[in-house]
């Protein structure tokens, strides 16, 4: 031990901790930074994964701009954000307040039971819930047979195989998977709100909707923020759901960028082109994360 | 009838009748909302019930009676056949091995990193946190191909150990971010007291910091286990041989080949649901607590 009793404790402590950071940082660089840099490098080449790579500058990116499949995947990701971020957040907010305002008055146990039920799909592997929904939504699957059994056979559809319907079916499944996450967060956030605010609102004769917009939503802002950031980023990365449910089809009806990149990497051996897609998506995710982080930081400072 | 309003403060006797009436109506409305929500959650969970029912039907039973009927007899044949076909025992072993390994690697690395950043108050604290946060949001497709290529070069491709290290390191980025913020408010007096007693950094980490951060660490363990169990893209690319497949990969691969039995896929889905369902019931509290802990910081 050193005898620097008179030095400020801080500088005393700083030295010597680096050794603890070394393995974790080195591995992160090795496993994440180096491969990411390689992907960016590949994106300027034409390469099949074997043999020499040919430098072609920005050609891959120019090709992307003219690729209908890429634009379709980009358009779809907009819908996926609605299905994974926007709808579950709104629905989760409403369900959370209903549980908090009404069900909690009757029985707390019922609240945690219902919350648990709605959170369950978050824990099951997406590949498995996808398998389950794929089986239910198949042309002669459980849903169509159920419709037929109750005399609504005319409503039966090829839910995942019809180009006009597939994306909507996928979105419905995504909402089903995602709902539990915002719900759990919002329910926890509601505990924090001072009950006197609600009592005051009651005495003033505020309606449920007025309370909702004037008290609940503003006070849940931190949670809303976190949910929207994390689920939007998750939507940009969506892969397994599509892989299991539709494989991006029919045609490009449910194609998403990560699946498009996967196809080009591993099925078509167009590594350079796939790298360009991946690079673009990585930049988008980082930019969104940075913007949110920056805004949250400045919002924190205001308070 | 049970008291309609659960609050201890019942309206004082002189309260206007109208308000009491309003409260009574509100209580009734609460029962209505509770009933509607309960029904909605039952419908929400119905898909699980559907696959449960149909995994136990014979093909003939399913063809004649459809997916809604109760099984004529509870037949384990399809489930057993799927189990055998995907070698589910092996998939379970693979998933447990890799997930436990991931948890161990991620938690230890995150603990070391956060010790240096949060307790050691590294000069580069902010930049390091931004780095780990960025590492945490990176899309996996941005690094998967080079990893696949490099792993082939060094013989880690299609090995559980290579895959486990990779995912462990990825999760350690999140763990570092979370733990650093927890450690930043670690009671300084405790650290100083330990130092005065002559404890070195290594001892302080294991004897003082670790025991006190156990609540956060246990939440991290549970979450890393679930995430790792549910990983898809990376194991799909890196663990290609049948003997190395994890549960989700094994079932997804089976899906693309299976046609023989109308209820086979239902049985496969049921097999995939069960392990995490059990896990969920055991760790439900930790899970719901953890979602909140991870988000607030």
PDB file of N, CA, C and O in Angstrom, chain A residues 164-224:
ATOM      1  N   UNK A 164     -51.252  -8.617 -49.198  1.00  0.00           N
ATOM      2  CA  UNK A 164     -51.913  -7.446 -48.616  1.00  0.00           C
ATOM      3  C   UNK A 164     -52.121  -7.578 -47.113  1.00  0.00           C
ATOM      4  O   UNK A 164     -52.355  -6.593 -46.424  1.00  0.00           O
ATOM      5  N   UNK A 165     -52.072  -8.815 -46.623  1.00  0.00           N
ATOM      6  CA  UNK A 165     -52.395  -9.054 -45.213  1.00  0.00           C
ATOM      7  C   UNK A 165     -51.184  -9.358 -44.352  1.00  0.00           C
ATOM      8  O   UNK A 165     -51.193  -9.117 -43.150  1.00  0.00           O
ATOM      9  N   UNK A 166     -50.135  -9.907 -44.989  1.00  0.00           N
ATOM     10  CA  UNK A 166     -49.025 -10.487 -44.209  1.00  0.00           C
ATOM     11  C   UNK A 166     -48.447  -9.484 -43.218  1.00  0.00           C
ATOM     12  O   UNK A 166     -48.242  -9.800 -42.045  1.00  0.00           O
ATOM     13  N   UNK A 167     -48.202  -8.261 -43.686  1.00  0.00           N
ATOM     14  CA  UNK A 167     -47.577  -7.279 -42.801  1.00  0.00           C
ATOM     15  C   UNK A 167     -48.468  -6.979 -41.603  1.00  0.00           C
ATOM     16  O   UNK A 167     -47.994  -6.863 -40.477  1.00  0.00           O
ATOM     17  N   UNK A 168     -49.785  -6.898 -41.847  1.00  0.00           N
ATOM     18  CA  UNK A 168     -50.711  -6.611 -40.747  1.00  0.00           C
ATOM     19  C   UNK A 168     -50.731  -7.746 -39.746  1.00  0.00           C
ATOM     20  O   UNK A 168     -50.791  -7.519 -38.535  1.00  0.00           O
ATOM     21  N   UNK A 169     -50.686  -8.980 -40.253  1.00  0.00           N
ATOM     22  CA  UNK A 169     -50.649 -10.122 -39.337  1.00  0.00           C
ATOM     23  C   UNK A 169     -49.381 -10.077 -38.496  1.00  0.00           C
ATOM     24  O   UNK A 169     -49.415 -10.312 -37.283  1.00  0.00           O
ATOM     25  N   UNK A 170     -48.253  -9.783 -39.160  1.00  0.00           N
ATOM     26  CA  UNK A 170     -46.989  -9.695 -38.419  1.00  0.00           C
ATOM     27  C   UNK A 170     -47.083  -8.611 -37.355  1.00  0.00           C
ATOM     28  O   UNK A 170     -46.661  -8.801 -36.213  1.00  0.00           O
ATOM     29  N   UNK A 171     -47.666  -7.465 -37.711  1.00  0.00           N
ATOM     30  CA  UNK A 171     -47.782  -6.368 -36.746  1.00  0.00           C
ATOM     31  C   UNK A 171     -48.622  -6.786 -35.545  1.00  0.00           C
ATOM     32  O   UNK A 171     -48.279  -6.477 -34.402  1.00  0.00           O
ATOM     33  N   UNK A 172     -49.702  -7.515 -35.809  1.00  0.00           N
ATOM     34  CA  UNK A 172     -50.549  -7.965 -34.700  1.00  0.00           C
ATOM     35  C   UNK A 172     -49.749  -8.854 -33.750  1.00  0.00           C
ATOM     36  O   UNK A 172     -49.819  -8.705 -32.525  1.00  0.00           O
ATOM     37  N   UNK A 173     -48.959  -9.761 -34.331  1.00  0.00           N
ATOM     38  CA  UNK A 173     -48.143 -10.644 -33.489  1.00  0.00           C
ATOM     39  C   UNK A 173     -47.117  -9.821 -32.706  1.00  0.00           C
ATOM     40  O   UNK A 173     -46.871 -10.070 -31.520  1.00  0.00           O
ATOM     41  N   UNK A 174     -46.541  -8.815 -33.347  1.00  0.00           N
ATOM     42  CA  UNK A 174     -45.538  -7.986 -32.668  1.00  0.00           C
ATOM     43  C   UNK A 174     -46.152  -7.238 -31.491  1.00  0.00           C
ATOM     44  O   UNK A 174     -45.548  -7.146 -30.420  1.00  0.00           O
ATOM     45  N   UNK A 175     -47.352  -6.699 -31.690  1.00  0.00           N
ATOM     46  CA  UNK A 175     -48.021  -6.008 -30.579  1.00  0.00           C
ATOM     47  C   UNK A 175     -48.229  -6.986 -29.429  1.00  0.00           C
ATOM     48  O   UNK A 175     -47.965  -6.679 -28.263  1.00  0.00           O
ATOM     49  N   UNK A 176     -48.660  -8.191 -29.785  1.00  0.00           N
ATOM     50  CA  UNK A 176     -48.902  -9.223 -28.776  1.00  0.00           C
ATOM     51  C   UNK A 176     -47.622  -9.526 -27.993  1.00  0.00           C
ATOM     52  O   UNK A 176     -47.627  -9.653 -26.777  1.00  0.00           O
ATOM     53  N   UNK A 177     -46.501  -9.611 -28.701  1.00  0.00           N
ATOM     54  CA  UNK A 177     -45.233  -9.909 -28.028  1.00  0.00           C
ATOM     55  C   UNK A 177     -44.798  -8.741 -27.142  1.00  0.00           C
ATOM     56  O   UNK A 177     -44.341  -8.927 -26.022  1.00  0.00           O
ATOM     57  N   UNK A 178     -44.963  -7.512 -27.644  1.00  0.00           N
ATOM     58  CA  UNK A 178     -44.344  -6.351 -27.011  1.00  0.00           C
ATOM     59  C   UNK A 178     -45.114  -5.765 -25.837  1.00  0.00           C
ATOM     60  O   UNK A 178     -44.532  -5.111 -24.982  1.00  0.00           O
ATOM     61  N   UNK A 179     -46.418  -5.951 -25.826  1.00  0.00           N
ATOM     62  CA  UNK A 179     -47.275  -5.194 -24.899  1.00  0.00           C
ATOM     63  C   UNK A 179     -46.790  -5.224 -23.450  1.00  0.00           C
ATOM     64  O   UNK A 179     -46.834  -4.207 -22.747  1.00  0.00           O
ATOM     65  N   UNK A 180     -46.310  -6.379 -22.990  1.00  0.00           N
ATOM     66  CA  UNK A 180     -45.957  -6.527 -21.585  1.00  0.00           C
ATOM     67  C   UNK A 180     -44.865  -5.585 -21.107  1.00  0.00           C
ATOM     68  O   UNK A 180     -44.861  -5.170 -19.952  1.00  0.00           O
ATOM     69  N   UNK A 181     -43.942  -5.246 -21.995  1.00  0.00           N
ATOM     70  CA  UNK A 181     -42.798  -4.447 -21.575  1.00  0.00           C
ATOM     71  C   UNK A 181     -43.193  -3.042 -21.128  1.00  0.00           C
ATOM     72  O   UNK A 181     -42.895  -2.651 -19.993  1.00  0.00           O
ATOM     73  N   UNK A 182     -43.873  -2.254 -21.987  1.00  0.00           N
ATOM     74  CA  UNK A 182     -44.298  -0.939 -21.489  1.00  0.00           C
ATOM     75  C   UNK A 182     -45.243  -1.056 -20.303  1.00  0.00           C
ATOM     76  O   UNK A 182     -45.171  -0.242 -19.374  1.00  0.00           O
ATOM     77  N   UNK A 183     -46.087  -2.060 -20.314  1.00  0.00           N
ATOM     78  CA  UNK A 183     -47.057  -2.200 -19.228  1.00  0.00           C
ATOM     79  C   UNK A 183     -46.365  -2.298 -17.870  1.00  0.00           C
ATOM     80  O   UNK A 183     -46.723  -1.595 -16.921  1.00  0.00           O
ATOM     81  N   UNK A 184     -45.362  -3.172 -17.780  1.00  0.00           N
ATOM     82  CA  UNK A 184     -44.661  -3.359 -16.509  1.00  0.00           C
ATOM     83  C   UNK A 184     -43.986  -2.061 -16.085  1.00  0.00           C
ATOM     84  O   UNK A 184     -44.055  -1.656 -14.919  1.00  0.00           O
ATOM     85  N   UNK A 185     -43.361  -1.391 -17.040  1.00  0.00           N
ATOM     86  CA  UNK A 185     -42.694  -0.125 -16.708  1.00  0.00           C
ATOM     87  C   UNK A 185     -43.682   0.928 -16.230  1.00  0.00           C
ATOM     88  O   UNK A 185     -43.443   1.623 -15.238  1.00  0.00           O
ATOM     89  N   UNK A 186     -44.799   1.053 -16.939  1.00  0.00           N
ATOM     90  CA  UNK A 186     -45.774   2.089 -16.579  1.00  0.00           C
ATOM     91  C   UNK A 186     -46.399   1.801 -15.219  1.00  0.00           C
ATOM     92  O   UNK A 186     -46.603   2.703 -14.422  1.00  0.00           O
ATOM     93  N   UNK A 187     -46.699   0.524 -14.978  1.00  0.00           N
ATOM     94  CA  UNK A 187     -47.287   0.190 -13.677  1.00  0.00           C
ATOM     95  C   UNK A 187     -46.340   0.556 -12.541  1.00  0.00           C
ATOM     96  O   UNK A 187     -46.757   1.074 -11.504  1.00  0.00           O
ATOM     97  N   UNK A 188     -45.044   0.307 -12.749  1.00  0.00           N
ATOM     98  CA  UNK A 188     -44.069   0.668 -11.721  1.00  0.00           C
ATOM     99  C   UNK A 188     -44.008   2.188 -11.574  1.00  0.00           C
ATOM    100  O   UNK A 188     -43.934   2.712 -10.463  1.00  0.00           O
ATOM    101  N   UNK A 189     -44.063   2.896 -12.703  1.00  0.00           N
ATOM    102  CA  UNK A 189     -43.999   4.355 -12.653  1.00  0.00           C
ATOM    103  C   UNK A 189     -45.197   4.953 -11.929  1.00  0.00           C
ATOM    104  O   UNK A 189     -45.062   5.938 -11.199  1.00  0.00           O
ATOM    105  N   UNK A 190     -46.357   4.338 -12.121  1.00  0.00           N
ATOM    106  CA  UNK A 190     -47.571   4.865 -11.485  1.00  0.00           C
ATOM    107  C   UNK A 190     -47.480   4.824  -9.963  1.00  0.00           C
ATOM    108  O   UNK A 190     -48.064   5.671  -9.276  1.00  0.00           O
ATOM    109  N   UNK A 191     -46.742   3.847  -9.433  1.00  0.00           N
ATOM    110  CA  UNK A 191     -46.589   3.752  -7.974  1.00  0.00           C
ATOM    111  C   UNK A 191     -45.946   5.017  -7.404  1.00  0.00           C
ATOM    112  O   UNK A 191     -46.109   5.335  -6.238  1.00  0.00           O
ATOM    113  N   UNK A 192     -45.161   5.680  -8.244  1.00  0.00           N
ATOM    114  CA  UNK A 192     -44.360   6.804  -7.805  1.00  0.00           C
ATOM    115  C   UNK A 192     -45.214   8.070  -7.660  1.00  0.00           C
ATOM    116  O   UNK A 192     -44.849   9.000  -6.961  1.00  0.00           O
ATOM    117  N   UNK A 193     -46.349   8.073  -8.386  1.00  0.00           N
ATOM    118  CA  UNK A 193     -47.152   9.298  -8.410  1.00  0.00           C
ATOM    119  C   UNK A 193     -47.873   9.493  -7.081  1.00  0.00           C
ATOM    120  O   UNK A 193     -48.451   8.553  -6.533  1.00  0.00           O
ATOM    121  N   UNK A 194     -47.813  10.697  -6.583  1.00  0.00           N
ATOM    122  CA  UNK A 194     -48.424  11.026  -5.301  1.00  0.00           C
ATOM    123  C   UNK A 194     -49.945  10.866  -5.376  1.00  0.00           C
ATOM    124  O   UNK A 194     -50.597  11.536  -6.185  1.00  0.00           O
ATOM    125  N   UNK A 195     -50.521   9.977  -4.547  1.00  0.00           N
ATOM    126  CA  UNK A 195     -51.973   9.745  -4.622  1.00  0.00           C
ATOM    127  C   UNK A 195     -52.780  11.017  -4.362  1.00  0.00           C
ATOM    128  O   UNK A 195     -53.909  11.142  -4.830  1.00  0.00           O
ATOM    129  N   UNK A 196     -52.179  11.970  -3.652  1.00  0.00           N
ATOM    130  CA  UNK A 196     -52.921  13.208  -3.355  1.00  0.00           C
ATOM    131  C   UNK A 196     -53.285  13.964  -4.619  1.00  0.00           C
ATOM    132  O   UNK A 196     -54.305  14.644  -4.678  1.00  0.00           O
ATOM    133  N   UNK A 197     -52.425  13.814  -5.636  1.00  0.00           N
ATOM    134  CA  UNK A 197     -52.736  14.471  -6.908  1.00  0.00           C
ATOM    135  C   UNK A 197     -54.056  13.951  -7.459  1.00  0.00           C
ATOM    136  O   UNK A 197     -54.904  14.706  -7.934  1.00  0.00           O
ATOM    137  N   UNK A 198     -54.216  12.626  -7.386  1.00  0.00           N
ATOM    138  CA  UNK A 198     -55.443  12.031  -7.889  1.00  0.00           C
ATOM    139  C   UNK A 198     -56.644  12.421  -7.031  1.00  0.00           C
ATOM    140  O   UNK A 198     -57.735  12.680  -7.538  1.00  0.00           O
ATOM    141  N   UNK A 199     -56.404  12.463  -5.710  1.00  0.00           N
ATOM    142  CA  UNK A 199     -57.510  12.848  -4.819  1.00  0.00           C
ATOM    143  C   UNK A 199     -57.964  14.266  -5.128  1.00  0.00           C
ATOM    144  O   UNK A 199     -59.157  14.559  -5.194  1.00  0.00           O
ATOM    145  N   UNK A 200     -56.977  15.145  -5.333  1.00  0.00           N
ATOM    146  CA  UNK A 200     -57.306  16.531  -5.666  1.00  0.00           C
ATOM    147  C   UNK A 200     -58.103  16.591  -6.953  1.00  0.00           C
ATOM    148  O   UNK A 200     -59.101  17.313  -7.062  1.00  0.00           O
ATOM    149  N   UNK A 201     -57.670  15.782  -7.913  1.00  0.00           N
ATOM    150  CA  UNK A 201     -58.378  15.772  -9.193  1.00  0.00           C
ATOM    151  C   UNK A 201     -59.800  15.268  -9.009  1.00  0.00           C
ATOM    152  O   UNK A 201     -60.748  15.786  -9.606  1.00  0.00           O
ATOM    153  N   UNK A 202     -59.970  14.261  -8.129  1.00  0.00           N
ATOM    154  CA  UNK A 202     -61.297  13.714  -7.850  1.00  0.00           C
ATOM    155  C   UNK A 202     -62.208  14.780  -7.265  1.00  0.00           C
ATOM    156  O   UNK A 202     -63.364  14.919  -7.655  1.00  0.00           O
ATOM    157  N   UNK A 203     -61.643  15.509  -6.291  1.00  0.00           N
ATOM    158  CA  UNK A 203     -62.445  16.532  -5.630  1.00  0.00           C
ATOM    159  C   UNK A 203     -62.852  17.613  -6.625  1.00  0.00           C
ATOM    160  O   UNK A 203     -63.969  18.131  -6.595  1.00  0.00           O
ATOM    161  N   UNK A 204     -61.936  17.917  -7.547  1.00  0.00           N
ATOM    162  CA  UNK A 204     -62.266  18.917  -8.571  1.00  0.00           C
ATOM    163  C   UNK A 204     -63.218  18.365  -9.617  1.00  0.00           C
ATOM    164  O   UNK A 204     -63.592  19.077 -10.554  1.00  0.00           O
ATOM    165  N   UNK A 205     -63.575  17.097  -9.472  1.00  0.00           N
ATOM    166  CA  UNK A 205     -64.528  16.505 -10.405  1.00  0.00           C
ATOM    167  C   UNK A 205     -63.948  16.225 -11.777  1.00  0.00           C
ATOM    168  O   UNK A 205     -64.657  16.241 -12.787  1.00  0.00           O
ATOM    169  N   UNK A 206     -62.632  15.936 -11.820  1.00  0.00           N
ATOM    170  CA  UNK A 206     -62.015  15.652 -13.119  1.00  0.00           C
ATOM    171  C   UNK A 206     -62.481  14.301 -13.638  1.00  0.00           C
ATOM    172  O   UNK A 206     -62.660  13.365 -12.861  1.00  0.00           O
ATOM    173  N   UNK A 207     -62.666  14.191 -14.936  1.00  0.00           N
ATOM    174  CA  UNK A 207     -63.047  12.914 -15.524  1.00  0.00           C
ATOM    175  C   UNK A 207     -61.801  12.030 -15.636  1.00  0.00           C
ATOM    176  O   UNK A 207     -60.673  12.495 -15.465  1.00  0.00           O
ATOM    177  N   UNK A 208     -62.048  10.747 -15.915  1.00  0.00           N
ATOM    178  CA  UNK A 208     -60.921   9.813 -16.039  1.00  0.00           C
ATOM    179  C   UNK A 208     -59.967  10.306 -17.109  1.00  0.00           C
ATOM    180  O   UNK A 208     -58.751  10.292 -16.923  1.00  0.00           O
ATOM    181  N   UNK A 209     -60.519  10.778 -18.225  1.00  0.00           N
ATOM    182  CA  UNK A 209     -59.667  11.193 -19.329  1.00  0.00           C
ATOM    183  C   UNK A 209     -58.847  12.424 -18.970  1.00  0.00           C
ATOM    184  O   UNK A 209     -57.672  12.537 -19.315  1.00  0.00           O
ATOM    185  N   UNK A 210     -59.479  13.352 -18.228  1.00  0.00           N
ATOM    186  CA  UNK A 210     -58.745  14.548 -17.804  1.00  0.00           C
ATOM    187  C   UNK A 210     -57.587  14.189 -16.887  1.00  0.00           C
ATOM    188  O   UNK A 210     -56.488  14.724 -17.020  1.00  0.00           O
ATOM    189  N   UNK A 211     -57.858  13.299 -15.945  1.00  0.00           N
ATOM    190  CA  UNK A 211     -56.798  12.834 -15.062  1.00  0.00           C
ATOM    191  C   UNK A 211     -55.671  12.216 -15.869  1.00  0.00           C
ATOM    192  O   UNK A 211     -54.493  12.442 -15.611  1.00  0.00           O
ATOM    193  N   UNK A 212     -56.060  11.399 -16.841  1.00  0.00           N
ATOM    194  CA  UNK A 212     -55.107  10.672 -17.671  1.00  0.00           C
ATOM    195  C   UNK A 212     -54.157  11.636 -18.384  1.00  0.00           C
ATOM    196  O   UNK A 212     -52.941  11.487 -18.331  1.00  0.00           O
ATOM    197  N   UNK A 213     -54.749  12.665 -18.999  1.00  0.00           N
ATOM    198  CA  UNK A 213     -53.904  13.565 -19.791  1.00  0.00           C
ATOM    199  C   UNK A 213     -53.204  14.608 -18.930  1.00  0.00           C
ATOM    200  O   UNK A 213     -52.119  15.051 -19.270  1.00  0.00           O
ATOM    201  N   UNK A 214     -53.810  14.991 -17.801  1.00  0.00           N
ATOM    202  CA  UNK A 214     -53.216  16.076 -17.016  1.00  0.00           C
ATOM    203  C   UNK A 214     -52.239  15.565 -15.959  1.00  0.00           C
ATOM    204  O   UNK A 214     -51.312  16.279 -15.575  1.00  0.00           O
ATOM    205  N   UNK A 215     -52.432  14.354 -15.474  1.00  0.00           N
ATOM    206  CA  UNK A 215     -51.551  13.862 -14.401  1.00  0.00           C
ATOM    207  C   UNK A 215     -50.714  12.673 -14.876  1.00  0.00           C
ATOM    208  O   UNK A 215     -49.483  12.709 -14.842  1.00  0.00           O
ATOM    209  N   UNK A 216     -51.411  11.629 -15.322  1.00  0.00           N
ATOM    210  CA  UNK A 216     -50.707  10.378 -15.572  1.00  0.00           C
ATOM    211  C   UNK A 216     -49.631  10.525 -16.649  1.00  0.00           C
ATOM    212  O   UNK A 216     -48.463  10.208 -16.417  1.00  0.00           O
ATOM    213  N   UNK A 217     -50.039  10.994 -17.820  1.00  0.00           N
ATOM    214  CA  UNK A 217     -49.094  11.029 -18.937  1.00  0.00           C
ATOM    215  C   UNK A 217     -47.893  11.934 -18.647  1.00  0.00           C
ATOM    216  O   UNK A 217     -46.744  11.505 -18.824  1.00  0.00           O
ATOM    217  N   UNK A 218     -48.094  13.173 -18.156  1.00  0.00           N
ATOM    218  CA  UNK A 218     -46.912  14.002 -17.895  1.00  0.00           C
ATOM    219  C   UNK A 218     -45.972  13.388 -16.857  1.00  0.00           C
ATOM    220  O   UNK A 218     -44.754  13.452 -17.014  1.00  0.00           O
ATOM    221  N   UNK A 219     -46.543  12.748 -15.827  1.00  0.00           N
ATOM    222  CA  UNK A 219     -45.675  12.221 -14.784  1.00  0.00           C
ATOM    223  C   UNK A 219     -44.981  10.926 -15.204  1.00  0.00           C
ATOM    224  O   UNK A 219     -43.987  10.526 -14.617  1.00  0.00           O
ATOM    225  N   UNK A 220     -45.517  10.268 -16.216  1.00  0.00           N
ATOM    226  CA  UNK A 220     -44.863   9.049 -16.696  1.00  0.00           C
ATOM    227  C   UNK A 220     -43.867   9.346 -17.814  1.00  0.00           C
ATOM    228  O   UNK A 220     -43.400   8.441 -18.490  1.00  0.00           O
ATOM    229  N   UNK A 221     -43.567  10.611 -18.025  1.00  0.00           N
ATOM    230  CA  UNK A 221     -42.689  10.954 -19.139  1.00  0.00           C
ATOM    231  C   UNK A 221     -41.371  10.185 -19.166  1.00  0.00           C
ATOM    232  O   UNK A 221     -40.960   9.718 -20.231  1.00  0.00           O
ATOM    233  N   UNK A 222     -40.674  10.029 -18.035  1.00  0.00           N
ATOM    234  CA  UNK A 222     -39.408   9.283 -18.097  1.00  0.00           C
ATOM    235  C   UNK A 222     -39.601   7.870 -18.649  1.00  0.00           C
ATOM    236  O   UNK A 222     -38.838   7.421 -19.502  1.00  0.00           O
ATOM    237  N   UNK A 223     -40.652   7.198 -18.185  1.00  0.00           N
ATOM    238  CA  UNK A 223     -40.910   5.837 -18.656  1.00  0.00           C
ATOM    239  C   UNK A 223     -41.276   5.823 -20.139  1.00  0.00           C
ATOM    240  O   UNK A 223     -40.825   4.980 -20.894  1.00  0.00           O
ATOM    241  N   UNK A 224     -42.120   6.784 -20.524  1.00  0.00           N
ATOM    242  CA  UNK A 224     -42.514   6.862 -21.931  1.00  0.00           C
ATOM    243  C   UNK A 224     -41.277   6.999 -22.814  1.00  0.00           C
ATOM    244  O   UNK A 224     -41.160   6.361 -23.858  1.00  0.00           O
TER     245      UNK A 224
END
